[in-house]
PDB file of C-alpha atoms in Angstrom:
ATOM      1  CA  UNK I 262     -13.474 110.471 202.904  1.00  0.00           C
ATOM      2  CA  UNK I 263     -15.187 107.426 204.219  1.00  0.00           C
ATOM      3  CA  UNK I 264     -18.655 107.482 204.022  1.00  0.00           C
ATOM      4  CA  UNK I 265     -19.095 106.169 207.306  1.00  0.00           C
ATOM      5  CA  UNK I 266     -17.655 108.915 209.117  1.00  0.00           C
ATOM      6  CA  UNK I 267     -19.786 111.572 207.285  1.00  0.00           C
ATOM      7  CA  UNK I 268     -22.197 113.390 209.470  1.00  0.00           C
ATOM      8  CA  UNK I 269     -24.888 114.963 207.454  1.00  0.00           C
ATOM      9  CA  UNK I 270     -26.237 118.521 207.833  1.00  0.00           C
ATOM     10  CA  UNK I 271     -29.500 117.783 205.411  1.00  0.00           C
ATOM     11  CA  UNK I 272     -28.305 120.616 203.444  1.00  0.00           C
ATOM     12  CA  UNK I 273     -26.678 120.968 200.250  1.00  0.00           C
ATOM     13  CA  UNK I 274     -25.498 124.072 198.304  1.00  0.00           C
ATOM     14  CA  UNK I 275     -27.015 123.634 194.961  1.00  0.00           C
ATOM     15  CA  UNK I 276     -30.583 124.663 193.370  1.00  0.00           C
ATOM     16  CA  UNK I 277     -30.181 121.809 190.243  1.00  0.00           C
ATOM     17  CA  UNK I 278     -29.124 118.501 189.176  1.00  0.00           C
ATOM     18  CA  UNK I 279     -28.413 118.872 185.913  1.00  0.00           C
ATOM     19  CA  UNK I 280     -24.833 116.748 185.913  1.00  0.00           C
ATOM     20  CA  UNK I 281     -22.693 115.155 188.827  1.00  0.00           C
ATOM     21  CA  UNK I 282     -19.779 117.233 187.130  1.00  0.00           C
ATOM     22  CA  UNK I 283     -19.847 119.999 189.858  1.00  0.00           C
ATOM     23  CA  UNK I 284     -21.081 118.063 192.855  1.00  0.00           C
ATOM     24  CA  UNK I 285     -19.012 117.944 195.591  1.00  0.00           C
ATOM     25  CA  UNK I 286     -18.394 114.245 197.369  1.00  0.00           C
ATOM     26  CA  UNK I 287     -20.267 115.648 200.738  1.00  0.00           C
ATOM     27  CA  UNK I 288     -22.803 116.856 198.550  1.00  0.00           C
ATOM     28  CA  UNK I 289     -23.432 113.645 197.188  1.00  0.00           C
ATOM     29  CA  UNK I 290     -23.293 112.016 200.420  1.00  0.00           C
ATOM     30  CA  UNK I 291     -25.902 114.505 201.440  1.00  0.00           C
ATOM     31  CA  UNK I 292     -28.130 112.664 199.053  1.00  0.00           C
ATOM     32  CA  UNK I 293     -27.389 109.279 199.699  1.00  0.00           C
ATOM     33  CA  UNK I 294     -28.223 109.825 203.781  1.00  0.00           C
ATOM     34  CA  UNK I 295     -31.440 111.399 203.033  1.00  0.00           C
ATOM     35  CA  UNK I 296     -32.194 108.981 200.462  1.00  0.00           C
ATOM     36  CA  UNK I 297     -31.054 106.232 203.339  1.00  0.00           C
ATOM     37  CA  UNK I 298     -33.195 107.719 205.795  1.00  0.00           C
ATOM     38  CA  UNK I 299     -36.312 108.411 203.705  1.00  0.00           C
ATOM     39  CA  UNK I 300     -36.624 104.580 202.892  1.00  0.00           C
ATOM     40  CA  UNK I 301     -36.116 104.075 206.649  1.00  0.00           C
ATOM     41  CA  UNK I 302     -39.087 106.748 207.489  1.00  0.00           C
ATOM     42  CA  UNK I 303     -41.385 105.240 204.597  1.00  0.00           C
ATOM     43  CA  UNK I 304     -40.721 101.601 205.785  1.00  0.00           C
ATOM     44  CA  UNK I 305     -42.100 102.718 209.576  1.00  0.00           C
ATOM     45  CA  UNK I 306     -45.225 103.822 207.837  1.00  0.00           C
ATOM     46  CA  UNK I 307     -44.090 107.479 208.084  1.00  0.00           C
ATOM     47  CA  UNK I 308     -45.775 109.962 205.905  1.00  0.00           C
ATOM     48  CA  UNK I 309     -43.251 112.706 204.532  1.00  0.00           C
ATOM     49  CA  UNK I 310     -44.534 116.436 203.630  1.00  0.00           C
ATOM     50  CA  UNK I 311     -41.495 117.456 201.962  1.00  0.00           C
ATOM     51  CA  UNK I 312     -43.330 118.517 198.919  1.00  0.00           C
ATOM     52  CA  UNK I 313     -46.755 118.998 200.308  1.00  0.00           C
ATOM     53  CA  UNK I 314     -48.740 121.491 198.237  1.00  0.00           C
ATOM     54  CA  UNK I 315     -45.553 121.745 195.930  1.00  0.00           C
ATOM     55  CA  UNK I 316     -46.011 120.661 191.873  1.00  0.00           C
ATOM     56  CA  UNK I 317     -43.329 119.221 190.233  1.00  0.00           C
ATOM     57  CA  UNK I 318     -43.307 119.104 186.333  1.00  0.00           C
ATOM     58  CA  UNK I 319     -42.093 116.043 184.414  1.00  0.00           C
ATOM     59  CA  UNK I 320     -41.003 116.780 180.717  1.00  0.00           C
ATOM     60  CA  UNK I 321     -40.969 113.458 178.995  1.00  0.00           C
ATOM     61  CA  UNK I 322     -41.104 112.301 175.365  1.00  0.00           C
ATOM     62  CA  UNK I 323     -42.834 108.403 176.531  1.00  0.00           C
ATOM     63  CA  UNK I 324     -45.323 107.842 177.619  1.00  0.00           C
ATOM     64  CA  UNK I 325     -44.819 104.628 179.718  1.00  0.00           C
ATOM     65  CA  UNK I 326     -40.805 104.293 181.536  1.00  0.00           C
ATOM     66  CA  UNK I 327     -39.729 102.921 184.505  1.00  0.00           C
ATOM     67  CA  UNK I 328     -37.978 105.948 185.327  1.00  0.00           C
ATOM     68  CA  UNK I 329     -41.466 108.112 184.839  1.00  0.00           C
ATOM     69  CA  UNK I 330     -42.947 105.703 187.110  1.00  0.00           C
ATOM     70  CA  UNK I 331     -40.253 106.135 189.855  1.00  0.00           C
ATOM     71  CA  UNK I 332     -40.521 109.897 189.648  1.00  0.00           C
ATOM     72  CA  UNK I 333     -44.363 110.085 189.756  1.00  0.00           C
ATOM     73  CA  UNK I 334     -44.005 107.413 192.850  1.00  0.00           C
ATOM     74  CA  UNK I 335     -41.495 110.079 194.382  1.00  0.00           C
ATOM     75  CA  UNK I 336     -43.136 112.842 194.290  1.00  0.00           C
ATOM     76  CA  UNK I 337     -46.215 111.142 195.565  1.00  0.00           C
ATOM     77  CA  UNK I 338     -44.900 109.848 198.266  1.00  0.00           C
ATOM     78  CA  UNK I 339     -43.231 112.988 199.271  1.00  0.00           C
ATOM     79  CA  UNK I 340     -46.811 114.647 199.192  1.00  0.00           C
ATOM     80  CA  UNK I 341     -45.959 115.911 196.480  1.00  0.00           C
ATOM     81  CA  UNK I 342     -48.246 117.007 192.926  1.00  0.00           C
ATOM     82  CA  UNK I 343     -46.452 114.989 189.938  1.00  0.00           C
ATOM     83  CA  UNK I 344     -47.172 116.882 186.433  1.00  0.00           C
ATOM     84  CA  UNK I 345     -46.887 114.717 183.923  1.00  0.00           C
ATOM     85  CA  UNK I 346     -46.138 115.939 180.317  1.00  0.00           C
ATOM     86  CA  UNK I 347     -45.858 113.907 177.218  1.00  0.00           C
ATOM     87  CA  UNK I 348     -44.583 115.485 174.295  1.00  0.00           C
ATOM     88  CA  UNK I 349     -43.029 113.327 171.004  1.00  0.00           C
ATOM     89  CA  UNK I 350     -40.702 114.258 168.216  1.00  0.00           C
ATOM     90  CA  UNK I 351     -39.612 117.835 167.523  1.00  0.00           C
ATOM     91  CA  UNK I 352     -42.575 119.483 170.280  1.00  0.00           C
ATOM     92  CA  UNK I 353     -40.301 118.658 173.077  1.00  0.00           C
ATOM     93  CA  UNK I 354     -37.042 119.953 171.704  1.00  0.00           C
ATOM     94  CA  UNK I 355     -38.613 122.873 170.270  1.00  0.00           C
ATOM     95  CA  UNK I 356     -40.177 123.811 174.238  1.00  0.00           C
ATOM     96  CA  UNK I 357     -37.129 123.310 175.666  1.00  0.00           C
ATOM     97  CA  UNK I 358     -34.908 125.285 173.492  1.00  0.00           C
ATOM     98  CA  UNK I 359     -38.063 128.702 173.811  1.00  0.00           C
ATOM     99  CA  UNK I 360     -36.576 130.558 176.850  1.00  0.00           C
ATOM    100  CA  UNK I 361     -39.333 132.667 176.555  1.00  0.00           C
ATOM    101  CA  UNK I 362     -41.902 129.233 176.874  1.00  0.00           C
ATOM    102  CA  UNK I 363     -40.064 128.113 179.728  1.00  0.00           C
ATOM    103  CA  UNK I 364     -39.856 131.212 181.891  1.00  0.00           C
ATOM    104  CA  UNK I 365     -43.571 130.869 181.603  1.00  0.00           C
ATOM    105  CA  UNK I 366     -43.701 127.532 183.036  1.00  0.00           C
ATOM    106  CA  UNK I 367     -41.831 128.330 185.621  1.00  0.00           C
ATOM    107  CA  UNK I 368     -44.155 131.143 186.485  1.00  0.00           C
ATOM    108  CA  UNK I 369     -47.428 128.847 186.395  1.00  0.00           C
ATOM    109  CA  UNK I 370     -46.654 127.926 190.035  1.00  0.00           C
ATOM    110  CA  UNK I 371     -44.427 125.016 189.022  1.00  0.00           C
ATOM    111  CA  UNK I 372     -41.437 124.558 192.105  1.00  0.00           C
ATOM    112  CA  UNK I 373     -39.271 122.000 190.159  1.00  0.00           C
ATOM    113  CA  UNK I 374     -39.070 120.676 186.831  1.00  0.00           C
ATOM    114  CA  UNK I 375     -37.798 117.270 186.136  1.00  0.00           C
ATOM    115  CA  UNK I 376     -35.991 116.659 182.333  1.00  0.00           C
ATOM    116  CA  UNK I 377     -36.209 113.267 181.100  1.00  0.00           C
ATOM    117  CA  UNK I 378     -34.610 113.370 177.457  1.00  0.00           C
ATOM    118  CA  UNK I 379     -31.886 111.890 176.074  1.00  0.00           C
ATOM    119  CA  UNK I 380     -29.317 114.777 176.168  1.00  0.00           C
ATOM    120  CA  UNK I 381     -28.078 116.057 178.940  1.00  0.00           C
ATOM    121  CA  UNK I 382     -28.048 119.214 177.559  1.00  0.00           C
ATOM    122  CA  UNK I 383     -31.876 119.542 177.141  1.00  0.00           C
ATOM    123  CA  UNK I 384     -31.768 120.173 181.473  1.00  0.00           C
ATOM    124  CA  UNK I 385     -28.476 122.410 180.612  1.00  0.00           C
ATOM    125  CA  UNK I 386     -30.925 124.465 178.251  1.00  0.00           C
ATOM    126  CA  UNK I 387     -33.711 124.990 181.389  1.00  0.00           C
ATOM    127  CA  UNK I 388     -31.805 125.387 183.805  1.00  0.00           C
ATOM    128  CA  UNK I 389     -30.326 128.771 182.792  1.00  0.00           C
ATOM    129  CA  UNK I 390     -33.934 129.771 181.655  1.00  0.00           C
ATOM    130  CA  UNK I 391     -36.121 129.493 185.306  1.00  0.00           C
ATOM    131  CA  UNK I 392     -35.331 130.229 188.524  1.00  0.00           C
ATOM    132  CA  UNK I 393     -36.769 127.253 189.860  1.00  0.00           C
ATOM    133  CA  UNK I 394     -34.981 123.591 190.441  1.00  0.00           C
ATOM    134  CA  UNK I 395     -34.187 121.552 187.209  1.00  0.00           C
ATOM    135  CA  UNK I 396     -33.177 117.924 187.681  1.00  0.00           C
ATOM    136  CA  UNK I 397     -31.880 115.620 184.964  1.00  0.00           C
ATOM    137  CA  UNK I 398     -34.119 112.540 184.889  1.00  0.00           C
ATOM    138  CA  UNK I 399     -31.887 110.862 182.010  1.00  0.00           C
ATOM    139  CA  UNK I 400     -33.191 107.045 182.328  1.00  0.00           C
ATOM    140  CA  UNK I 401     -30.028 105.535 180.966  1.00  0.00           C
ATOM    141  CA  UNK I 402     -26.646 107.842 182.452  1.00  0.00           C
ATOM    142  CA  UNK I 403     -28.539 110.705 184.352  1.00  0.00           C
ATOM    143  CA  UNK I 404     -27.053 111.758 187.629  1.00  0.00           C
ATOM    144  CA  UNK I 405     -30.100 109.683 189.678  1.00  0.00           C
ATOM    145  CA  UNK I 406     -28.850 106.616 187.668  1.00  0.00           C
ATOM    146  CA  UNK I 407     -25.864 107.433 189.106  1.00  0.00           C
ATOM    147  CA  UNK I 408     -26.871 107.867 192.615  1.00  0.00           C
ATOM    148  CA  UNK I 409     -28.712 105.073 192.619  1.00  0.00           C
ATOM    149  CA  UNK I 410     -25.904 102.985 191.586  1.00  0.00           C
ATOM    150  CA  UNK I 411     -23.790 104.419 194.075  1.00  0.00           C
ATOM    151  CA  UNK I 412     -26.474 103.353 196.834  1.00  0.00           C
ATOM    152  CA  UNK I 413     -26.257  99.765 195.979  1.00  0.00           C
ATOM    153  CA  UNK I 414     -22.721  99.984 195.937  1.00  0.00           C
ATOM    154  CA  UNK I 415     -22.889 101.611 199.233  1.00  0.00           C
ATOM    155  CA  UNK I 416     -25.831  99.252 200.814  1.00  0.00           C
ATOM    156  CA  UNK I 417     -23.596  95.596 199.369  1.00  0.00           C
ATOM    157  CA  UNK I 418     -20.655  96.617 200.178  1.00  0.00           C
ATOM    158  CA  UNK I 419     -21.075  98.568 203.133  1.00  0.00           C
ATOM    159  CA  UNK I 420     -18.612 101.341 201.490  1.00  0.00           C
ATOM    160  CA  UNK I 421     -17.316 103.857 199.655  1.00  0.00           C
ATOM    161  CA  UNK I 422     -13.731 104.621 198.710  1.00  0.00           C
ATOM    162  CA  UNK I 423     -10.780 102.165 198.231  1.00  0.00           C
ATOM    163  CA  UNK I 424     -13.244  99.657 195.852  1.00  0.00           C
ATOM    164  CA  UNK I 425     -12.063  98.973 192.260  1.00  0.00           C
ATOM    165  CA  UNK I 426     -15.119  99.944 189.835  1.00  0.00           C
ATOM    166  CA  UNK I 427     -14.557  98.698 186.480  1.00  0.00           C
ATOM    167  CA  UNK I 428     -16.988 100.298 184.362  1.00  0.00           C
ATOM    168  CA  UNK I 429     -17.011  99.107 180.351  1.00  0.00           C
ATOM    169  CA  UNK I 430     -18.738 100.917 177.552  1.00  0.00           C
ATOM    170  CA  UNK I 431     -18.134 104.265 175.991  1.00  0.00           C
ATOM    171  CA  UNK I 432     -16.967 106.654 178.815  1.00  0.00           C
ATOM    172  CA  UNK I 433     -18.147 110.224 176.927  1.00  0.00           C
ATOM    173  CA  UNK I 434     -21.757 108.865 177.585  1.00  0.00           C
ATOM    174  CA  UNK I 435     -21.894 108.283 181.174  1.00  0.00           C
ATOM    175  CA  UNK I 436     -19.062 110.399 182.403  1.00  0.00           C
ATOM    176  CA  UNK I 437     -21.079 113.058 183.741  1.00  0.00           C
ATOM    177  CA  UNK I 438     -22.725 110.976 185.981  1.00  0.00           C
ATOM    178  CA  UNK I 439     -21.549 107.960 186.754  1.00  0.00           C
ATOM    179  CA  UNK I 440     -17.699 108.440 185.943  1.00  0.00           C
ATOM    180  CA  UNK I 441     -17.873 112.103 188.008  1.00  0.00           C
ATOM    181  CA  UNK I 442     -19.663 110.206 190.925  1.00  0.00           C
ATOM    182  CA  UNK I 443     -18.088 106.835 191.485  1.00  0.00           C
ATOM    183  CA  UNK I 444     -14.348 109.129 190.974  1.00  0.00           C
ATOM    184  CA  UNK I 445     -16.039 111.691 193.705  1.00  0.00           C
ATOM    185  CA  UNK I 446     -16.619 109.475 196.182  1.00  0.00           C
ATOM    186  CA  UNK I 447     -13.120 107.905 195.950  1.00  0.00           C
ATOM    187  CA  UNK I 448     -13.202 104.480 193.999  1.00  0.00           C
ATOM    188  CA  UNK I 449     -10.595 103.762 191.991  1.00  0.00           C
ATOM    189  CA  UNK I 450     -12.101 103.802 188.159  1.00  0.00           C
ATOM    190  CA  UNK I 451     -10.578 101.351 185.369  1.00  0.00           C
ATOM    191  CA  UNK I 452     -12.118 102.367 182.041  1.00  0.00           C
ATOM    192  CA  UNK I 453     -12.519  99.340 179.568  1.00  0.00           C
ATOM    193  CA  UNK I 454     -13.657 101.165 175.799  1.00  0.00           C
ATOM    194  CA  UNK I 455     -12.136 100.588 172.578  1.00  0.00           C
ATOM    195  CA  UNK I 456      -8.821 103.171 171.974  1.00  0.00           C
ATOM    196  CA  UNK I 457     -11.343 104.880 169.104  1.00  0.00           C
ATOM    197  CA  UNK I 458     -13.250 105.896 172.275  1.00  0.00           C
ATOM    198  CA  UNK I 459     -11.087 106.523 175.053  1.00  0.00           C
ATOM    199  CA  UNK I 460     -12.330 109.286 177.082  1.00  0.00           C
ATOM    200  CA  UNK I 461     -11.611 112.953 177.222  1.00  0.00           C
ATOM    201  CA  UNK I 462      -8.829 115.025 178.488  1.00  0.00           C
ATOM    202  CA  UNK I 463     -11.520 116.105 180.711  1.00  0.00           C
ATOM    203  CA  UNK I 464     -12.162 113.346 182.116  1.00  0.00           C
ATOM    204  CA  UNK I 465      -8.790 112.074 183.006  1.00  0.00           C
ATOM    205  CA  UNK I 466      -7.897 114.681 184.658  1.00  0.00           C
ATOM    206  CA  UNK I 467     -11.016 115.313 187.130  1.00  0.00           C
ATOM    207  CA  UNK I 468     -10.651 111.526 188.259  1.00  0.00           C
ATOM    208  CA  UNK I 469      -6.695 112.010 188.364  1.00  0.00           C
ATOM    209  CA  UNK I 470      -7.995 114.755 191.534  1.00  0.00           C
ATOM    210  CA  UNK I 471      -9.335 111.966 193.114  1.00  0.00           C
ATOM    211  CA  UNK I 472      -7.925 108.861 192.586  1.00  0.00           C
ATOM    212  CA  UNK I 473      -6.412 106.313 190.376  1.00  0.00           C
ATOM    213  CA  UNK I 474      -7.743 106.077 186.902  1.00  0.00           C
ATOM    214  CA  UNK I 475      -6.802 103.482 184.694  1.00  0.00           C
ATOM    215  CA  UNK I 476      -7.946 103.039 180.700  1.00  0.00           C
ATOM    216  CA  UNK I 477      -7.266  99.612 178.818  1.00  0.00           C
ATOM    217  CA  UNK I 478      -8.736  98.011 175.828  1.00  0.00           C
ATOM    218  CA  UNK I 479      -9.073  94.796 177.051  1.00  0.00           C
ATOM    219  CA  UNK I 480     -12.179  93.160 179.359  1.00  0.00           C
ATOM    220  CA  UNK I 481     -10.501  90.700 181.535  1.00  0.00           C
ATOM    221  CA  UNK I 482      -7.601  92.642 182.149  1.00  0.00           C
ATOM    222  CA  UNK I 483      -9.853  95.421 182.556  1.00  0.00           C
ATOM    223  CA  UNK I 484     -12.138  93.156 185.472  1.00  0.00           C
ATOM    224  CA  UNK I 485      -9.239  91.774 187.125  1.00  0.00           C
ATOM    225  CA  UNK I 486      -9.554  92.455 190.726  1.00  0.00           C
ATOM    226  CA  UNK I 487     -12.977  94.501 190.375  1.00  0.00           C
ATOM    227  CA  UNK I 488     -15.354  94.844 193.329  1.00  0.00           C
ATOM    228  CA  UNK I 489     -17.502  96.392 191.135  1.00  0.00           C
ATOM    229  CA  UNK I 490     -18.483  96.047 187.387  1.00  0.00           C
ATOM    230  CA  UNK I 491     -20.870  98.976 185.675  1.00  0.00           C
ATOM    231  CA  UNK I 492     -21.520  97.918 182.310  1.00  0.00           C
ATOM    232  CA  UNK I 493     -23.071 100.922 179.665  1.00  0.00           C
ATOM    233  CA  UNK I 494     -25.244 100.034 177.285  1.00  0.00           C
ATOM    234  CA  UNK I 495     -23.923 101.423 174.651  1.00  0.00           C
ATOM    235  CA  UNK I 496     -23.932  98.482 172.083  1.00  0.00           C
ATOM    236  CA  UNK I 497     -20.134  97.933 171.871  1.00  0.00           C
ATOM    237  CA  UNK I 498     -18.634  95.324 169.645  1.00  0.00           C
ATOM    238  CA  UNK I 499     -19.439  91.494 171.101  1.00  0.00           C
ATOM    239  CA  UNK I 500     -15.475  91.696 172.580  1.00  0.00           C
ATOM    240  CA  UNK I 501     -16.593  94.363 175.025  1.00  0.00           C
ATOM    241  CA  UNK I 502     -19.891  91.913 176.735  1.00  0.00           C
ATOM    242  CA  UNK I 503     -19.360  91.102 179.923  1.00  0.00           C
ATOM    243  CA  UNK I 504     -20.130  87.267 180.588  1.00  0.00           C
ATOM    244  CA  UNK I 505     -18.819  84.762 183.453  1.00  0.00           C
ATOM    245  CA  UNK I 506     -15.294  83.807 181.825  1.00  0.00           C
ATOM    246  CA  UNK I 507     -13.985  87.464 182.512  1.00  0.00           C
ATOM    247  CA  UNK I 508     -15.810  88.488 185.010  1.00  0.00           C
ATOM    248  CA  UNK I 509     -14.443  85.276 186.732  1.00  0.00           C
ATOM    249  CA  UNK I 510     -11.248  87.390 186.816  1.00  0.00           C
ATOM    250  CA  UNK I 511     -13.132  90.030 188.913  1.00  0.00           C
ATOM    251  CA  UNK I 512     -13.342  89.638 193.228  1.00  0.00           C
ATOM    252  CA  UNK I 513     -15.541  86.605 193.874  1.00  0.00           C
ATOM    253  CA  UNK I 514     -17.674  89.205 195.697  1.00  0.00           C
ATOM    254  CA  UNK I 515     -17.957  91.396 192.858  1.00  0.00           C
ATOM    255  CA  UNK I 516     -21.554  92.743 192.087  1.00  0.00           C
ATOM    256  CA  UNK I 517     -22.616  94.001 188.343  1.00  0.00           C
ATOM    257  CA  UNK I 518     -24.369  97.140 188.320  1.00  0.00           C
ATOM    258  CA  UNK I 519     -26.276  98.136 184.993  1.00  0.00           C
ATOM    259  CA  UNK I 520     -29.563 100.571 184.060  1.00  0.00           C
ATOM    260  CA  UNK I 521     -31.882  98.839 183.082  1.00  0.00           C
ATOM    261  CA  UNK I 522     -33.244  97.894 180.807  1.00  0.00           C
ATOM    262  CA  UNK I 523     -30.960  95.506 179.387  1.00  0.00           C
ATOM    263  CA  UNK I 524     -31.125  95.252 175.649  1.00  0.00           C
ATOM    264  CA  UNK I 525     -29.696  92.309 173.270  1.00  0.00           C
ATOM    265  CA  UNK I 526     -26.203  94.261 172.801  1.00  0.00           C
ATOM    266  CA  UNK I 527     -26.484  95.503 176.317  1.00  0.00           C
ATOM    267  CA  UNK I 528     -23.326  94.549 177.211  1.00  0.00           C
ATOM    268  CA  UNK I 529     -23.676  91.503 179.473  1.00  0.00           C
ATOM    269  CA  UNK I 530     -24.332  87.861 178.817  1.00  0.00           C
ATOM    270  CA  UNK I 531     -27.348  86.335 180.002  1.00  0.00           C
ATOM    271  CA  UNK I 532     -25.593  83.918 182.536  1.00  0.00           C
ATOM    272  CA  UNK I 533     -24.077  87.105 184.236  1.00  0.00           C
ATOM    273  CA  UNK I 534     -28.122  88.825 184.516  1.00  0.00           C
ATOM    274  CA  UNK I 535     -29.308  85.349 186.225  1.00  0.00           C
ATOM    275  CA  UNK I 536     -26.019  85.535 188.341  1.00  0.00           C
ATOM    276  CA  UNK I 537     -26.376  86.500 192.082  1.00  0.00           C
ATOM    277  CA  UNK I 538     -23.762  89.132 191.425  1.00  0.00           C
ATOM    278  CA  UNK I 539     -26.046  91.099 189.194  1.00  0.00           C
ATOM    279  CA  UNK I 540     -27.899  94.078 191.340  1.00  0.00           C
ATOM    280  CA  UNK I 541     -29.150  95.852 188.039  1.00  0.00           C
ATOM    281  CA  UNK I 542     -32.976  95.454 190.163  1.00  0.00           C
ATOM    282  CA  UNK I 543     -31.820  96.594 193.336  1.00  0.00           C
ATOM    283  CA  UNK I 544     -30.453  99.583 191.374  1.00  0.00           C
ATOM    284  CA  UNK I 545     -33.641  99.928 189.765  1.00  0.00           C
ATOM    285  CA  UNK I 546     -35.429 100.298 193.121  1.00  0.00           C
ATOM    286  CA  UNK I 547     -33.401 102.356 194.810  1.00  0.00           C
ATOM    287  CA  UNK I 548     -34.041 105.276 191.274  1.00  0.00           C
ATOM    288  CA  UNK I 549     -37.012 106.220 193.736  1.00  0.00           C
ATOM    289  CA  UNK I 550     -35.400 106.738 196.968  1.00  0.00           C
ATOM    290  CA  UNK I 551     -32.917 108.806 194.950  1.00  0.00           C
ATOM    291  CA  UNK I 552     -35.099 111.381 193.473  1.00  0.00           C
ATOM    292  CA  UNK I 553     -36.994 111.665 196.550  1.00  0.00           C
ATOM    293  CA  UNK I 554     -34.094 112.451 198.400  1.00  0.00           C
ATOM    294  CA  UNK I 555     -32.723 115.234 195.568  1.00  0.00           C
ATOM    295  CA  UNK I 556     -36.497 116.439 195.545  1.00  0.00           C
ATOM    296  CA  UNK I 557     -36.448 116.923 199.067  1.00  0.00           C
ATOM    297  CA  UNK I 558     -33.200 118.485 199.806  1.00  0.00           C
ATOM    298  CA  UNK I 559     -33.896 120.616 196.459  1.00  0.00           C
ATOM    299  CA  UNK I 560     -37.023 121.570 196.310  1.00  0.00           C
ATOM    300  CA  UNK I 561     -38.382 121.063 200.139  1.00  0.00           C
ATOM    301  CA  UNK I 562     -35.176 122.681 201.993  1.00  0.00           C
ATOM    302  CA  UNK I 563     -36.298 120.822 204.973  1.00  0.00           C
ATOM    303  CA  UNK I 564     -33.704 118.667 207.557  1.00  0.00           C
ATOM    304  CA  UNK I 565     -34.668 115.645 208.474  1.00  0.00           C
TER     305      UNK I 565
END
């Protein structure tokens, strides 16, 4: 379906978002309208009540991110009441896995509570213990990574389906997110991941519903004819970085997406970060617009 054409309803038929697994692709075009039209209403100077008098829990082992910041600007700016808490080594996990503890959280008044661990089964865990919304605030392969990548895709290249992504790293880490939503929305995926890590039967065959799905070894032939490049950071032998000799054999329009931050063995070379191609920032910005746009269609049921 082309993006274009969709006509949003501002609804979508899911309490969480936990994983992009079971998302539909209007569903997740439902999300990237509102989060569209939010940055729209917010740049007029419009002031948004989605979550006014709502609190919305943050579960977080740091204490400074960049995606904690984005969430506690999104609820904010929704009217929102960001609750903030910081919890380190085993006193997280140990919360999370108490049904008991977490039924009673939910029944302090909290409407939504945002997960921002490293597993995506730490959300899995709360979700099927309240009855309120649970979102999956993963800062590195998280479904509002995802989204937001999908937005910059979406805002460059002024589409959806019939692009080439080429995304290189290790596919069982970011295929519930970003694999599940680029295949969704109808790109054509090339997997480049050593053959020790090639993904799942799983995998293949939910972005075999979809579209073509393609798995090699090799970077360059992996990049040839990509309009877009994700690159994991998943700290892949030096064979797998992405620099400007292979992506050369990508479109000359080709834009790098990436979460940031990006570490040493983050998968790209330097010359590719200062390139013009490289929207890992604009990805960045748009985390915000994301997760107010899943907040509001979650948590505030309200149309625009």
């Amino acid at each position: 379906m082309d993006i274009n054409k969709f006509s949003p309803t501002g609804i979508i038929d899911k309490k969480h978002l936990v994983s992009l697994a079971n998302y539909t692709e209007e569903e997740i075009y439902e999300i990237l309208y509102r989060a569209k039209e939010i940055s729209i209403r917010l740049s007029a100077g419009e002031k948004l009540n989605y979550l006014k008098n709502k609190y919305v829990s943050l579960l977080t082992k740091r204490s400074f991110a960049r995606s904690r910041i984005a969430f506690e600007t999104a609820v904010t700016k929704l009217s929102g009441i960001p609750m903030i808490s910081t919890m380190h080594g085993s006193e997280l996990e140990t919360i999370v896995k108490d049904k008991l503890t977490m039924e009673a959280i939910s029944g302090y008044g909290i409407n939504a509570i945002v997960v921002q661990t490293a597993e995506t089964t730490d959300a899995e865990q709360i979700e099927k213990a309240v009855n309120i919304p649970v979102i999956n605030a993963n800062s590195k392969s998280g479904p509002c990574e995802a989204l937001a990548a999908l937005l910059t895709v979406w805002k460059k290249k002024g589409k959806l389906s019939g692009l080439k992504a080429t995304m290189v790293g290790n596919p069982e880490v970011f295929a519930d997110s970003f694999i599940y939503a680029f295949a969704n929305c109808g790109l054509d995926i090339t997997l480049v991941c050593p053959e020790d890590k090639n993904p799942s039967t799983e995998i293949v065959n939910h972005c075999n519903q979809y579209g073509d799905l393609v798995i090699v070894s090799n970077v360059e032939e992996g990049l040839k004819g990509a309009d877009v490049v994700f690159v994991s950071d998943d700290g892949l032998d030096y064979q797998y970085t992405v620099d400007s000799i292979n992506l050369s054999y990508a479109k000359p329009d080709v834009i790098v997406l990436h979460t940031l931050p990006v570490t040493p063995d983050g998968g790209l070379a330097e010359e590719v970060i200062d390139s013009p191609c490289f929207v890992g920032l604009q990805e960045a910005l748009h985390l915000p617009e994301i997760e107010m746009a899943t907040l509001s269609l979650l948590v505030g049921k309200q149309k625009l």
